[in-house]
Amino acid sequence: QKEVEQNSGPLSVPEGAIASLNCTYSDRGSQSFFWYRQYSGKSPELIMSIYSNGDKEDGRFTAQLNKASQYVSLLIRDSQPSDSATYLCAVRNTGGFKTIFGAGTRLFVKA
Amino acid sequence: GAGVSQSPRYKVAKRGQDVALRCDPISGHVSLFWYQQALGQGPEFLTYFQNEAQLDKSGLPSDRFFAERPEGSVSTLKIQRTQQEDSAVYLCASSLRVDEAFFGQGTRLTVV
């Protein structure tokens, strides 16, 4: 079992729709969770961080965390073609400095 | 510049050659990370520095890989006797805290 798992996609949604990206992790003691966006040929860019159960909203983005289910999600409302990228889920391990990344989900937003 | 700067952006090395990759973090950032990203995969952790101290090097794949940050600012990742499996993008990230790291543009290493 991988430490951080994501559906590789591609996930295709029409412009204006809600895109839902999901991630599960194996270390039950993990405390910090991140979503990064990575355009093709570019480096990862931090979108959201979340540390406690529940929802965290920032503009069109909402991160959701459920530690009991070891599940993190990212919702993108009113999806735009410019949101087309690979979305990486990342989890920082308990008591350490290592941040573990999933392989990413490719999102396509069709105009 | 305001961001994390890495050089060179691209490096082609012959198998067996030694390479050195440089990272200039954001000024004042205490934490510095190195990651390796293979095509189609997420970044894989290599090592972590807090100032000049290398606190975690558990991700370095072999003793051919060595990283340093002698003055707590610029960091160098050195790969000795490069092999084809070392071909990847090497990403450097820095942060004020351990969380919320900001990445540089990466160095794409191709070993031929």
Tab-separated table of C-alpha atoms in Angstrom:
chain	number	residue	atom	x	y	z
A	1	GLN	CA	0.000	0.000	0.000
A	2	LYS	CA	1.334	3.399	-0.993
A	3	GLU	CA	1.582	5.963	1.773
A	4	VAL	CA	-0.480	8.524	-0.167
A	5	GLU	CA	-2.850	7.321	-2.863
A	6	GLN	CA	-4.636	9.296	-5.543
A	7	ASN	CA	-6.596	8.320	-8.605
A	8	SER	CA	-4.284	9.142	-11.511
A	9	GLY	CA	-7.178	10.239	-13.718
A	10	PRO	CA	-7.523	11.949	-16.018
A	11	LEU	CA	-10.558	13.591	-14.508
A	12	SER	CA	-12.457	15.569	-17.105
A	13	VAL	CA	-15.084	18.163	-16.153
A	14	PRO	CA	-16.855	20.850	-18.169
A	15	GLU	CA	-16.113	24.514	-17.549
A	16	GLY	CA	-18.144	25.848	-14.632
A	17	ALA	CA	-18.588	22.458	-12.977
A	18	ILE	CA	-17.244	21.287	-9.609
A	19	ALA	CA	-14.112	19.155	-9.760
A	20	SER	CA	-13.649	16.724	-6.874
A	21	LEU	CA	-10.189	15.320	-6.197
A	22	ASN	CA	-9.599	12.643	-3.580
A	23	CYS	CA	-6.661	11.300	-1.605
A	24	THR	CA	-6.165	8.645	1.064
A	25	TYR	CA	-3.159	8.199	3.320
A	26	SER	CA	-1.856	5.341	5.424
A	27	ASP	CA	-0.112	7.008	8.409
A	28	ARG	CA	-2.922	7.491	10.914
A	29	GLY	CA	-0.814	9.888	12.963
A	30	SER	CA	-0.254	12.357	10.105
A	31	GLN	CA	-0.953	15.932	11.105
A	32	SER	CA	-0.428	18.173	8.073
A	33	PHE	CA	-2.056	17.882	4.683
A	34	PHE	CA	-1.470	19.845	1.502
A	35	TRP	CA	-2.751	20.211	-2.020
A	36	TYR	CA	-0.342	21.326	-4.725
A	37	ARG	CA	-1.069	22.175	-8.345
A	38	GLN	CA	1.519	21.319	-10.984
A	39	TYR	CA	1.250	22.507	-14.560
A	40	SER	CA	3.048	20.449	-17.185
A	41	GLY	CA	6.767	21.158	-17.102
A	42	LYS	CA	6.465	23.408	-14.050
A	43	SER	CA	7.129	22.947	-10.353
A	44	PRO	CA	4.430	22.249	-7.737
A	45	GLU	CA	2.582	25.268	-6.366
A	46	LEU	CA	0.875	25.165	-2.967
A	47	ILE	CA	-2.894	25.703	-3.146
A	48	MET	CA	-4.189	24.705	0.270
A	49	SER	CA	-3.016	23.371	3.591
A	50	ILE	CA	-5.313	21.811	6.196
A	51	TYR	CA	-4.526	20.564	9.668
A	52	SER	CA	-7.838	19.788	11.401
A	53	ASN	CA	-10.957	17.823	10.541
A	54	GLY	CA	-13.595	19.582	8.510
A	55	ASP	CA	-13.624	22.001	5.620
A	56	LYS	CA	-11.324	24.869	4.762
A	57	GLU	CA	-12.324	27.276	2.028
A	58	ASP	CA	-10.141	29.643	0.006
A	59	GLY	CA	-11.825	31.274	-2.949
A	60	ARG	CA	-12.985	28.595	-5.387
A	61	PHE	CA	-11.083	25.892	-3.501
A	62	THR	CA	-12.294	23.852	-0.534
A	63	ALA	CA	-10.130	21.276	1.212
A	64	GLN	CA	-11.826	18.612	3.307
A	65	LEU	CA	-10.123	16.430	5.908
A	66	ASN	CA	-11.445	13.346	7.678
A	67	LYS	CA	-8.736	11.873	9.889
A	68	ALA	CA	-10.893	8.967	11.031
A	69	SER	CA	-11.256	7.823	7.428
A	70	GLN	CA	-7.708	8.967	6.521
A	71	TYR	CA	-9.157	10.904	3.637
A	72	VAL	CA	-8.435	14.318	2.153
A	73	SER	CA	-10.263	15.942	-0.726
A	74	LEU	CA	-10.107	19.105	-2.784
A	75	LEU	CA	-13.149	20.666	-4.411
A	76	ILE	CA	-12.736	23.226	-7.169
A	77	ARG	CA	-15.905	25.226	-7.818
A	78	ASP	CA	-16.641	26.961	-11.125
A	79	SER	CA	-13.788	25.084	-12.792
A	80	GLN	CA	-11.898	26.992	-15.463
A	81	PRO	CA	-9.723	25.708	-18.333
A	82	SER	CA	-6.783	27.318	-16.520
A	83	ASP	CA	-7.361	24.835	-13.673
A	84	SER	CA	-6.243	22.020	-15.994
A	85	ALA	CA	-3.172	20.593	-14.282
A	86	THR	CA	-2.006	17.741	-12.105
A	87	TYR	CA	-3.094	18.040	-8.473
A	88	LEU	CA	-0.777	16.532	-5.891
A	89	CYS	CA	-1.894	15.510	-2.417
A	90	ALA	CA	0.871	15.661	0.198
A	91	VAL	CA	1.018	14.510	3.807
A	92	ARG	CA	3.646	15.322	6.406
A	93	ASN	CA	4.604	12.404	8.577
A	94	THR	CA	4.228	12.360	12.302
A	95	GLY	CA	7.059	13.990	14.197
A	96	GLY	CA	9.282	14.337	11.171
A	97	PHE	CA	10.096	16.616	8.312
A	98	LYS	CA	9.371	14.348	5.389
A	99	THR	CA	6.380	15.289	3.241
A	100	ILE	CA	5.022	12.383	1.238
A	101	PHE	CA	3.388	13.134	-2.097
A	102	GLY	CA	0.857	11.135	-4.028
A	103	ALA	CA	1.400	10.512	-7.726
A	104	GLY	CA	-1.177	13.175	-8.591
A	105	THR	CA	-4.507	13.383	-10.392
A	106	ARG	CA	-4.619	14.935	-13.849
A	107	LEU	CA	-7.552	17.304	-14.257
A	108	PHE	CA	-8.876	18.525	-17.598
A	109	VAL	CA	-11.441	21.311	-17.669
A	110	LYS	CA	-13.169	21.457	-21.059
A	111	ALA	CA	-14.186	24.873	-22.377
B	1	GLY	CA	14.738	37.256	-6.802
B	2	ALA	CA	11.805	36.527	-4.596
B	3	GLY	CA	11.519	32.804	-5.292
B	4	VAL	CA	13.592	29.656	-4.930
B	5	SER	CA	16.238	29.561	-7.639
B	6	GLN	CA	17.807	26.375	-8.973
B	7	SER	CA	20.658	25.923	-11.409
B	8	PRO	CA	21.278	24.599	-13.891
B	9	ARG	CA	17.763	24.220	-15.276
B	10	TYR	CA	18.892	21.359	-17.501
B	11	LYS	CA	21.862	19.030	-17.177
B	12	VAL	CA	22.942	16.210	-19.448
B	13	ALA	CA	25.545	13.919	-17.922
B	14	LYS	CA	27.335	10.920	-19.278
B	15	ARG	CA	26.914	7.798	-17.190
B	16	GLY	CA	29.587	7.744	-14.512
B	17	GLN	CA	29.999	11.519	-14.413
B	18	ASP	CA	29.588	13.491	-11.183
B	19	VAL	CA	27.047	16.340	-11.092
B	20	ALA	CA	26.280	19.182	-8.682
B	21	LEU	CA	22.892	20.853	-8.504
B	22	ARG	CA	22.476	24.208	-6.771
B	23	CYS	CA	19.563	25.661	-4.827
B	24	ASP	CA	19.191	29.274	-3.659
B	25	PRO	CA	16.277	29.346	-1.192
B	26	ILE	CA	14.068	32.311	-0.405
B	27	SER	CA	15.997	34.663	1.849
B	28	GLY	CA	15.397	33.928	5.517
B	29	HIS	CA	13.851	30.517	4.977
B	30	VAL	CA	15.122	28.136	7.609
B	31	SER	CA	13.874	24.912	6.086
B	32	LEU	CA	15.170	23.480	2.823
B	33	PHE	CA	14.078	20.265	1.114
B	34	TRP	CA	15.321	18.298	-1.885
B	35	TYR	CA	12.945	16.106	-3.871
B	36	GLN	CA	13.325	13.843	-6.894
B	37	GLN	CA	10.449	13.680	-9.365
B	38	ALA	CA	10.298	11.010	-12.038
B	39	LEU	CA	8.046	11.479	-15.051
B	40	GLY	CA	4.398	10.950	-14.170
B	41	GLN	CA	5.096	10.610	-10.451
B	42	GLY	CA	4.860	12.872	-7.451
B	43	PRO	CA	7.988	14.317	-5.844
B	44	GLU	CA	9.927	11.842	-3.700
B	45	PHE	CA	11.590	13.223	-0.566
B	46	LEU	CA	15.373	13.094	-0.538
B	47	THR	CA	16.615	15.196	2.364
B	48	TYR	CA	15.801	18.075	4.726
B	49	PHE	CA	17.915	20.865	6.224
B	50	GLN	CA	17.100	23.189	9.072
B	51	ASN	CA	19.598	25.987	8.638
B	52	GLU	CA	22.921	24.191	8.097
B	53	ALA	CA	21.886	21.000	9.903
B	54	GLN	CA	20.817	18.044	7.784
B	55	LEU	CA	18.067	16.611	9.990
B	56	ASP	CA	16.708	13.945	7.665
B	57	LYS	CA	18.509	12.240	4.802
B	58	SER	CA	16.448	9.087	4.807
B	59	GLY	CA	15.277	9.592	1.221
B	60	LEU	CA	18.711	9.676	-0.409
B	61	PRO	CA	18.619	6.558	-2.625
B	62	SER	CA	22.261	5.563	-2.296
B	63	ASP	CA	25.604	6.706	-0.977
B	64	ARG	CA	26.236	8.273	-4.386
B	65	PHE	CA	23.898	11.077	-3.330
B	66	PHE	CA	25.176	13.774	-1.015
B	67	ALA	CA	23.684	17.138	0.008
B	68	GLU	CA	25.096	20.050	1.931
B	69	ARG	CA	24.090	23.517	3.134
B	70	PRO	CA	27.231	24.731	4.873
B	71	GLU	CA	26.141	28.292	5.748
B	72	GLY	CA	22.450	27.666	6.140
B	73	SER	CA	21.529	29.308	2.866
B	74	VAL	CA	22.574	27.897	-0.527
B	75	SER	CA	22.403	24.123	-0.826
B	76	THR	CA	24.088	21.728	-3.228
B	77	LEU	CA	22.947	18.234	-4.149
B	78	LYS	CA	25.784	16.152	-5.517
B	79	ILE	CA	25.394	12.887	-7.368
B	80	GLN	CA	28.495	10.822	-7.932
B	81	ARG	CA	28.972	8.278	-10.729
B	82	THR	CA	25.570	9.054	-12.247
B	83	GLN	CA	23.437	6.180	-13.500
B	84	GLN	CA	20.558	6.208	-15.976
B	85	GLU	CA	18.054	5.664	-13.162
B	86	ASP	CA	19.154	9.010	-11.717
B	87	SER	CA	17.455	10.782	-14.643
B	88	ALA	CA	14.669	12.886	-13.137
B	89	VAL	CA	13.742	16.407	-12.161
B	90	TYR	CA	15.379	17.458	-8.903
B	91	LEU	CA	13.280	19.951	-6.978
B	92	CYS	CA	14.374	22.185	-4.150
B	93	ALA	CA	11.851	23.766	-1.783
B	94	SER	CA	12.220	26.174	1.113
B	95	SER	CA	9.960	27.429	3.879
B	96	LEU	CA	9.922	29.539	7.013
B	97	ARG	CA	8.387	26.585	8.787
B	98	VAL	CA	8.444	22.907	7.898
B	99	ASP	CA	4.987	23.207	6.388
B	100	GLU	CA	3.991	25.149	3.314
B	101	ALA	CA	7.129	24.768	1.263
B	102	PHE	CA	7.734	26.784	-1.912
B	103	PHE	CA	9.372	25.002	-4.815
B	104	GLY	CA	11.999	26.129	-7.284
B	105	GLN	CA	11.673	25.389	-10.999
B	106	GLY	CA	13.795	22.292	-10.711
B	107	THR	CA	16.799	20.854	-12.506
B	108	ARG	CA	16.079	18.271	-15.186
B	109	LEU	CA	18.908	15.732	-15.140
B	110	THR	CA	19.317	13.386	-18.072
B	111	VAL	CA	21.959	10.681	-17.820
B	112	VAL	CA	23.024	9.244	-21.182
